[in-house]
């Protein structure tokens, strides 16, 4: 298995390298169109999506591929590559240099390895289940603060800003890339992050990175689960409200401070329809 795992890692790194080249080539040139859910997609998203499908088909034809743009259906293969070809598409389309590519390989529905690459920053974070995480090749191990203060950062996604109430000492930040939000917690740049409506390709890689770096990452609400993925499921519209923190005590403290805002009925119904149990 170790030789096989090493080969999987090489492919993930090669995919990240090639994706970085193509995304850089498109940055500042790509045009965005609007998808059915109101989010952006660009030529860069689609080109890297095609790259992933072709590479996996060539090297591992029995592996599944689950991507944001063209293949959201999970068949339940023993191995499945879960990829967001361009995480932070809105940033990318508007010329903001904070975006990247998120690559995860699942074994029997659970993350086995991950590579998150952020070309504008020259930063790459990786992880292998049971073997730890690394940032640009250097081992990652979170050293959480003993208490929170006003100079710490807590990252929130745009939907969370609109629909959630927070009572936190740290300053909140909105960065526009779920993969980078999760990576930032693993590096200690932020004490935590909350992603209200991410999709599986947004979080699969970051979930493993955080777990291997020693953080606590778990669903924001109860009632449903993230992993293992369920065979025969279309993940196009499935959402996974997530809270990550540098330590379990920080996670508990932050979680106790979060509530849905009054008037967030649309979000509440979306979450409840997918099995999440909300506390208001």
PDB file of C-alpha atoms in Angstrom, residues 40-270:
ATOM      1  CA  UNK A  40     -19.223  32.008 -11.179  1.00  0.00           C
ATOM      2  CA  UNK A  41     -17.435  29.618 -13.499  1.00  0.00           C
ATOM      3  CA  UNK A  42     -14.569  30.550 -15.830  1.00  0.00           C
ATOM      4  CA  UNK A  43     -12.636  28.935 -18.658  1.00  0.00           C
ATOM      5  CA  UNK A  44      -9.909  28.236 -16.107  1.00  0.00           C
ATOM      6  CA  UNK A  45     -12.243  26.151 -13.913  1.00  0.00           C
ATOM      7  CA  UNK A  46     -13.287  24.050 -16.886  1.00  0.00           C
ATOM      8  CA  UNK A  47      -9.789  23.590 -18.287  1.00  0.00           C
ATOM      9  CA  UNK A  48      -8.385  22.328 -14.998  1.00  0.00           C
ATOM     10  CA  UNK A  49     -11.467  20.169 -14.485  1.00  0.00           C
ATOM     11  CA  UNK A  50     -10.733  18.502 -17.825  1.00  0.00           C
ATOM     12  CA  UNK A  51      -7.075  18.103 -16.893  1.00  0.00           C
ATOM     13  CA  UNK A  52      -8.022  16.217 -13.726  1.00  0.00           C
ATOM     14  CA  UNK A  53     -10.420  13.877 -15.489  1.00  0.00           C
ATOM     15  CA  UNK A  54      -7.901  13.062 -18.214  1.00  0.00           C
ATOM     16  CA  UNK A  55      -5.003  12.453 -15.823  1.00  0.00           C
ATOM     17  CA  UNK A  56      -6.997  10.167 -13.543  1.00  0.00           C
ATOM     18  CA  UNK A  57      -8.457   8.260 -16.500  1.00  0.00           C
ATOM     19  CA  UNK A  58      -4.958   7.729 -17.891  1.00  0.00           C
ATOM     20  CA  UNK A  59      -3.277   6.643 -14.649  1.00  0.00           C
ATOM     21  CA  UNK A  60      -6.106   5.092 -12.637  1.00  0.00           C
ATOM     22  CA  UNK A  61      -9.087   4.268 -14.852  1.00  0.00           C
ATOM     23  CA  UNK A  62     -10.852   2.480 -12.001  1.00  0.00           C
ATOM     24  CA  UNK A  63     -10.791   5.563  -9.787  1.00  0.00           C
ATOM     25  CA  UNK A  64     -13.771   7.871  -9.558  1.00  0.00           C
ATOM     26  CA  UNK A  65     -13.651  11.639  -9.968  1.00  0.00           C
ATOM     27  CA  UNK A  66     -15.891  14.089  -8.130  1.00  0.00           C
ATOM     28  CA  UNK A  67     -15.564  17.724  -9.203  1.00  0.00           C
ATOM     29  CA  UNK A  68     -17.485  20.940  -8.850  1.00  0.00           C
ATOM     30  CA  UNK A  69     -17.933  21.667 -12.530  1.00  0.00           C
ATOM     31  CA  UNK A  70     -18.737  18.461 -14.383  1.00  0.00           C
ATOM     32  CA  UNK A  71     -19.014  15.361 -12.175  1.00  0.00           C
ATOM     33  CA  UNK A  72     -20.811  15.859  -8.839  1.00  0.00           C
ATOM     34  CA  UNK A  73     -22.167  12.273  -8.674  1.00  0.00           C
ATOM     35  CA  UNK A  74     -20.377   9.917  -6.260  1.00  0.00           C
ATOM     36  CA  UNK A  75     -20.469   6.344  -7.518  1.00  0.00           C
ATOM     37  CA  UNK A  76     -18.842   4.794  -4.473  1.00  0.00           C
ATOM     38  CA  UNK A  77     -15.563   3.670  -6.071  1.00  0.00           C
ATOM     39  CA  UNK A  78     -12.880   2.402  -3.706  1.00  0.00           C
ATOM     40  CA  UNK A  79     -10.788   5.452  -4.624  1.00  0.00           C
ATOM     41  CA  UNK A  80     -12.270   8.785  -5.678  1.00  0.00           C
ATOM     42  CA  UNK A  81     -10.516  12.060  -6.473  1.00  0.00           C
ATOM     43  CA  UNK A  82     -12.466  15.022  -5.109  1.00  0.00           C
ATOM     44  CA  UNK A  83     -11.267  18.225  -6.740  1.00  0.00           C
ATOM     45  CA  UNK A  84     -12.185  21.881  -6.785  1.00  0.00           C
ATOM     46  CA  UNK A  85     -10.253  22.986  -9.892  1.00  0.00           C
ATOM     47  CA  UNK A  86     -10.387  26.647  -8.871  1.00  0.00           C
ATOM     48  CA  UNK A  87     -11.344  27.459  -5.311  1.00  0.00           C
ATOM     49  CA  UNK A  88     -12.018  31.171  -5.010  1.00  0.00           C
ATOM     50  CA  UNK A  89     -13.443  31.636  -8.496  1.00  0.00           C
ATOM     51  CA  UNK A  90     -15.022  34.972  -7.587  1.00  0.00           C
ATOM     52  CA  UNK A  91     -11.666  36.276  -6.375  1.00  0.00           C
ATOM     53  CA  UNK A  92     -10.019  34.940  -9.534  1.00  0.00           C
ATOM     54  CA  UNK A  93     -12.595  36.477 -11.876  1.00  0.00           C
ATOM     55  CA  UNK A  94     -12.292  39.866 -10.188  1.00  0.00           C
ATOM     56  CA  UNK A  95      -8.500  39.944 -10.215  1.00  0.00           C
ATOM     57  CA  UNK A  96      -7.960  39.292  -6.507  1.00  0.00           C
ATOM     58  CA  UNK A  97      -4.898  37.029  -6.119  1.00  0.00           C
ATOM     59  CA  UNK A  98      -6.246  34.710  -3.453  1.00  0.00           C
ATOM     60  CA  UNK A  99      -7.362  31.455  -5.051  1.00  0.00           C
ATOM     61  CA  UNK A 100      -6.136  27.926  -5.503  1.00  0.00           C
ATOM     62  CA  UNK A 101      -6.778  24.313  -6.364  1.00  0.00           C
ATOM     63  CA  UNK A 102      -8.001  21.741  -3.847  1.00  0.00           C
ATOM     64  CA  UNK A 103      -7.231  18.069  -4.489  1.00  0.00           C
ATOM     65  CA  UNK A 104      -8.228  15.172  -2.247  1.00  0.00           C
ATOM     66  CA  UNK A 105      -8.160  11.423  -2.739  1.00  0.00           C
ATOM     67  CA  UNK A 106     -10.803   9.475  -0.852  1.00  0.00           C
ATOM     68  CA  UNK A 107     -10.483   5.816   0.061  1.00  0.00           C
ATOM     69  CA  UNK A 108     -13.828   4.170   0.734  1.00  0.00           C
ATOM     70  CA  UNK A 109     -15.409   7.589   1.071  1.00  0.00           C
ATOM     71  CA  UNK A 110     -12.908   9.102   3.531  1.00  0.00           C
ATOM     72  CA  UNK A 111      -9.981  11.466   2.821  1.00  0.00           C
ATOM     73  CA  UNK A 112      -6.694   9.635   2.359  1.00  0.00           C
ATOM     74  CA  UNK A 113      -4.466  12.410   1.020  1.00  0.00           C
ATOM     75  CA  UNK A 114      -4.773  16.067   0.100  1.00  0.00           C
ATOM     76  CA  UNK A 115      -2.937  18.838  -1.717  1.00  0.00           C
ATOM     77  CA  UNK A 116      -4.120  22.450  -1.498  1.00  0.00           C
ATOM     78  CA  UNK A 117      -2.162  24.771  -3.764  1.00  0.00           C
ATOM     79  CA  UNK A 118      -2.295  28.585  -3.864  1.00  0.00           C
ATOM     80  CA  UNK A 119      -0.204  29.731  -6.838  1.00  0.00           C
ATOM     81  CA  UNK A 120      -0.364  33.531  -6.286  1.00  0.00           C
ATOM     82  CA  UNK A 121       1.070  33.020  -2.795  1.00  0.00           C
ATOM     83  CA  UNK A 122       3.576  30.305  -3.663  1.00  0.00           C
ATOM     84  CA  UNK A 123       2.043  28.226  -0.879  1.00  0.00           C
ATOM     85  CA  UNK A 124       1.135  24.547  -0.852  1.00  0.00           C
ATOM     86  CA  UNK A 125      -0.226  22.467   1.999  1.00  0.00           C
ATOM     87  CA  UNK A 126      -0.487  18.689   1.908  1.00  0.00           C
ATOM     88  CA  UNK A 127      -1.525  15.833   4.155  1.00  0.00           C
ATOM     89  CA  UNK A 128      -1.708  12.052   4.268  1.00  0.00           C
ATOM     90  CA  UNK A 129      -3.988  10.240   6.676  1.00  0.00           C
ATOM     91  CA  UNK A 130      -2.007   9.121   9.706  1.00  0.00           C
ATOM     92  CA  UNK A 131       1.207  10.759   8.455  1.00  0.00           C
ATOM     93  CA  UNK A 132       0.656  14.415   9.306  1.00  0.00           C
ATOM     94  CA  UNK A 133       0.423  17.608   7.282  1.00  0.00           C
ATOM     95  CA  UNK A 134       3.008  19.916   5.735  1.00  0.00           C
ATOM     96  CA  UNK A 135       3.176  23.510   4.490  1.00  0.00           C
ATOM     97  CA  UNK A 136       5.621  23.941   1.624  1.00  0.00           C
ATOM     98  CA  UNK A 137       7.226  20.695   2.726  1.00  0.00           C
ATOM     99  CA  UNK A 138       7.618  21.635   6.402  1.00  0.00           C
ATOM    100  CA  UNK A 139       5.703  19.712   9.025  1.00  0.00           C
ATOM    101  CA  UNK A 140       2.557  21.367  10.386  1.00  0.00           C
ATOM    102  CA  UNK A 141       1.538  21.101  14.022  1.00  0.00           C
ATOM    103  CA  UNK A 142      -0.837  23.687  15.442  1.00  0.00           C
ATOM    104  CA  UNK A 143       0.134  25.419  18.677  1.00  0.00           C
ATOM    105  CA  UNK A 144      -3.203  26.843  19.814  1.00  0.00           C
ATOM    106  CA  UNK A 145      -3.366  29.938  21.999  1.00  0.00           C
ATOM    107  CA  UNK A 146      -4.351  29.426  25.618  1.00  0.00           C
ATOM    108  CA  UNK A 147      -6.954  32.176  25.371  1.00  0.00           C
ATOM    109  CA  UNK A 148      -8.538  34.248  22.626  1.00  0.00           C
ATOM    110  CA  UNK A 149      -8.047  37.989  22.280  1.00  0.00           C
ATOM    111  CA  UNK A 150      -8.913  40.814  19.907  1.00  0.00           C
ATOM    112  CA  UNK A 151      -5.786  40.477  17.786  1.00  0.00           C
ATOM    113  CA  UNK A 152      -6.564  36.922  16.735  1.00  0.00           C
ATOM    114  CA  UNK A 153      -8.375  36.284  13.458  1.00  0.00           C
ATOM    115  CA  UNK A 154     -11.477  34.178  12.910  1.00  0.00           C
ATOM    116  CA  UNK A 155     -12.464  33.558   9.273  1.00  0.00           C
ATOM    117  CA  UNK A 156     -16.074  33.491   8.085  1.00  0.00           C
ATOM    118  CA  UNK A 157     -17.438  32.847   4.600  1.00  0.00           C
ATOM    119  CA  UNK A 158     -19.779  35.309   2.885  1.00  0.00           C
ATOM    120  CA  UNK A 159     -22.904  33.263   3.581  1.00  0.00           C
ATOM    121  CA  UNK A 160     -21.969  33.019   7.233  1.00  0.00           C
ATOM    122  CA  UNK A 161     -21.519  36.777   7.449  1.00  0.00           C
ATOM    123  CA  UNK A 162     -25.051  37.243   6.142  1.00  0.00           C
ATOM    124  CA  UNK A 163     -26.809  34.479   8.079  1.00  0.00           C
ATOM    125  CA  UNK A 164     -24.926  33.937  11.347  1.00  0.00           C
ATOM    126  CA  UNK A 165     -24.424  35.926  14.523  1.00  0.00           C
ATOM    127  CA  UNK A 166     -21.075  35.687  16.279  1.00  0.00           C
ATOM    128  CA  UNK A 167     -20.026  36.794  19.731  1.00  0.00           C
ATOM    129  CA  UNK A 168     -16.266  36.496  19.439  1.00  0.00           C
ATOM    130  CA  UNK A 169     -13.217  38.271  20.801  1.00  0.00           C
ATOM    131  CA  UNK A 170     -11.098  37.664  17.657  1.00  0.00           C
ATOM    132  CA  UNK A 171     -11.486  39.904  14.626  1.00  0.00           C
ATOM    133  CA  UNK A 172     -13.468  38.327  11.784  1.00  0.00           C
ATOM    134  CA  UNK A 173     -12.110  38.118   8.252  1.00  0.00           C
ATOM    135  CA  UNK A 174     -13.708  37.125   4.927  1.00  0.00           C
ATOM    136  CA  UNK A 175     -11.173  35.871   2.363  1.00  0.00           C
ATOM    137  CA  UNK A 176     -13.234  34.299  -0.427  1.00  0.00           C
ATOM    138  CA  UNK A 177     -11.534  30.896  -0.653  1.00  0.00           C
ATOM    139  CA  UNK A 178     -12.769  28.025   1.486  1.00  0.00           C
ATOM    140  CA  UNK A 179      -9.631  25.984   0.851  1.00  0.00           C
ATOM    141  CA  UNK A 180      -7.430  28.845   2.015  1.00  0.00           C
ATOM    142  CA  UNK A 181      -9.660  29.489   5.034  1.00  0.00           C
ATOM    143  CA  UNK A 182      -9.076  25.925   6.192  1.00  0.00           C
ATOM    144  CA  UNK A 183      -5.382  26.044   5.352  1.00  0.00           C
ATOM    145  CA  UNK A 184      -5.007  29.280   7.316  1.00  0.00           C
ATOM    146  CA  UNK A 185      -6.291  27.591  10.467  1.00  0.00           C
ATOM    147  CA  UNK A 186      -3.865  24.704   9.966  1.00  0.00           C
ATOM    148  CA  UNK A 187      -0.980  27.201   9.778  1.00  0.00           C
ATOM    149  CA  UNK A 188      -2.074  29.213  12.820  1.00  0.00           C
ATOM    150  CA  UNK A 189      -2.923  32.319  10.792  1.00  0.00           C
ATOM    151  CA  UNK A 190      -6.434  32.168  12.266  1.00  0.00           C
ATOM    152  CA  UNK A 191      -7.774  30.534  15.415  1.00  0.00           C
ATOM    153  CA  UNK A 192     -10.721  29.138  13.508  1.00  0.00           C
ATOM    154  CA  UNK A 193     -13.089  29.413  10.576  1.00  0.00           C
ATOM    155  CA  UNK A 194     -16.758  28.869   9.860  1.00  0.00           C
ATOM    156  CA  UNK A 195     -18.065  27.836   6.440  1.00  0.00           C
ATOM    157  CA  UNK A 196     -21.863  27.816   6.341  1.00  0.00           C
ATOM    158  CA  UNK A 197     -22.746  26.229   2.975  1.00  0.00           C
ATOM    159  CA  UNK A 198     -19.607  24.664   1.475  1.00  0.00           C
ATOM    160  CA  UNK A 199     -19.733  21.761  -0.958  1.00  0.00           C
ATOM    161  CA  UNK A 200     -17.737  18.571  -0.552  1.00  0.00           C
ATOM    162  CA  UNK A 201     -15.019  19.605  -3.052  1.00  0.00           C
ATOM    163  CA  UNK A 202     -14.500  22.806  -1.050  1.00  0.00           C
ATOM    164  CA  UNK A 203     -13.683  20.980   2.170  1.00  0.00           C
ATOM    165  CA  UNK A 204     -12.478  17.418   1.467  1.00  0.00           C
ATOM    166  CA  UNK A 205      -8.798  18.328   1.251  1.00  0.00           C
ATOM    167  CA  UNK A 206      -8.841  20.956   3.973  1.00  0.00           C
ATOM    168  CA  UNK A 207     -10.647  18.615   6.348  1.00  0.00           C
ATOM    169  CA  UNK A 208      -7.767  16.142   6.193  1.00  0.00           C
ATOM    170  CA  UNK A 209      -5.128  18.866   6.479  1.00  0.00           C
ATOM    171  CA  UNK A 210      -6.744  20.253   9.624  1.00  0.00           C
ATOM    172  CA  UNK A 211      -7.179  16.822  11.176  1.00  0.00           C
ATOM    173  CA  UNK A 212      -3.556  15.895  10.529  1.00  0.00           C
ATOM    174  CA  UNK A 213      -2.290  19.265  11.822  1.00  0.00           C
ATOM    175  CA  UNK A 214      -4.028  18.723  15.162  1.00  0.00           C
ATOM    176  CA  UNK A 215      -7.009  21.045  14.771  1.00  0.00           C
ATOM    177  CA  UNK A 216     -10.610  20.189  15.498  1.00  0.00           C
ATOM    178  CA  UNK A 217     -12.860  20.221  12.445  1.00  0.00           C
ATOM    179  CA  UNK A 218     -16.470  19.092  12.651  1.00  0.00           C
ATOM    180  CA  UNK A 219     -19.944  19.911  11.351  1.00  0.00           C
ATOM    181  CA  UNK A 220     -21.355  23.168  12.689  1.00  0.00           C
ATOM    182  CA  UNK A 221     -24.720  21.482  13.269  1.00  0.00           C
ATOM    183  CA  UNK A 222     -25.762  17.966  14.253  1.00  0.00           C
ATOM    184  CA  UNK A 223     -28.055  15.540  12.484  1.00  0.00           C
ATOM    185  CA  UNK A 224     -26.010  14.660   9.404  1.00  0.00           C
ATOM    186  CA  UNK A 225     -22.435  13.655   8.629  1.00  0.00           C
ATOM    187  CA  UNK A 226     -19.700  14.482   6.146  1.00  0.00           C
ATOM    188  CA  UNK A 227     -17.634  11.310   5.790  1.00  0.00           C
ATOM    189  CA  UNK A 228     -17.836   8.656   4.551  1.00  0.00           C
ATOM    190  CA  UNK A 229     -19.519   9.879   1.394  1.00  0.00           C
ATOM    191  CA  UNK A 230     -22.617   7.961   0.404  1.00  0.00           C
ATOM    192  CA  UNK A 231     -22.499   5.931  -2.809  1.00  0.00           C
ATOM    193  CA  UNK A 232     -25.098   6.829  -5.397  1.00  0.00           C
ATOM    194  CA  UNK A 233     -25.393  10.429  -4.201  1.00  0.00           C
ATOM    195  CA  UNK A 234     -25.390  13.589  -6.290  1.00  0.00           C
ATOM    196  CA  UNK A 235     -23.336  16.122  -4.329  1.00  0.00           C
ATOM    197  CA  UNK A 236     -24.070  19.108  -6.562  1.00  0.00           C
ATOM    198  CA  UNK A 237     -26.388  20.716  -4.013  1.00  0.00           C
ATOM    199  CA  UNK A 238     -25.298  19.018  -0.796  1.00  0.00           C
ATOM    200  CA  UNK A 239     -23.885  21.432   1.760  1.00  0.00           C
ATOM    201  CA  UNK A 240     -21.702  20.748   4.786  1.00  0.00           C
ATOM    202  CA  UNK A 241     -21.751  23.507   7.426  1.00  0.00           C
ATOM    203  CA  UNK A 242     -18.342  23.338   9.032  1.00  0.00           C
ATOM    204  CA  UNK A 243     -16.509  24.798  12.004  1.00  0.00           C
ATOM    205  CA  UNK A 244     -12.760  24.439  12.422  1.00  0.00           C
ATOM    206  CA  UNK A 245     -10.648  25.628  15.335  1.00  0.00           C
ATOM    207  CA  UNK A 246      -7.083  25.363  16.541  1.00  0.00           C
ATOM    208  CA  UNK A 247      -8.085  23.189  19.514  1.00  0.00           C
ATOM    209  CA  UNK A 248     -11.161  21.439  20.938  1.00  0.00           C
ATOM    210  CA  UNK A 249     -11.621  24.048  23.723  1.00  0.00           C
ATOM    211  CA  UNK A 250     -11.536  26.879  21.166  1.00  0.00           C
ATOM    212  CA  UNK A 251     -13.981  24.958  18.975  1.00  0.00           C
ATOM    213  CA  UNK A 252     -16.383  24.583  21.898  1.00  0.00           C
ATOM    214  CA  UNK A 253     -16.067  28.242  22.856  1.00  0.00           C
ATOM    215  CA  UNK A 254     -16.653  29.494  19.326  1.00  0.00           C
ATOM    216  CA  UNK A 255     -19.514  27.081  18.701  1.00  0.00           C
ATOM    217  CA  UNK A 256     -21.327  28.334  21.791  1.00  0.00           C
ATOM    218  CA  UNK A 257     -21.217  31.873  20.385  1.00  0.00           C
ATOM    219  CA  UNK A 258     -22.765  31.120  16.960  1.00  0.00           C
ATOM    220  CA  UNK A 259     -26.456  31.487  16.166  1.00  0.00           C
ATOM    221  CA  UNK A 260     -28.522  31.852  13.019  1.00  0.00           C
ATOM    222  CA  UNK A 261     -29.723  35.408  12.554  1.00  0.00           C
ATOM    223  CA  UNK A 262     -33.409  36.190  12.620  1.00  0.00           C
ATOM    224  CA  UNK A 263     -34.675  36.295   9.053  1.00  0.00           C
ATOM    225  CA  UNK A 264     -32.337  33.531   7.833  1.00  0.00           C
ATOM    226  CA  UNK A 265     -35.266  31.257   7.010  1.00  0.00           C
ATOM    227  CA  UNK A 266     -34.100  30.405   3.504  1.00  0.00           C
ATOM    228  CA  UNK A 267     -30.741  29.146   4.745  1.00  0.00           C
ATOM    229  CA  UNK A 268     -32.405  27.374   7.661  1.00  0.00           C
ATOM    230  CA  UNK A 269     -34.786  25.524   5.352  1.00  0.00           C
ATOM    231  CA  UNK A 270     -31.946  24.528   3.028  1.00  0.00           C
TER     232      UNK A 270
END
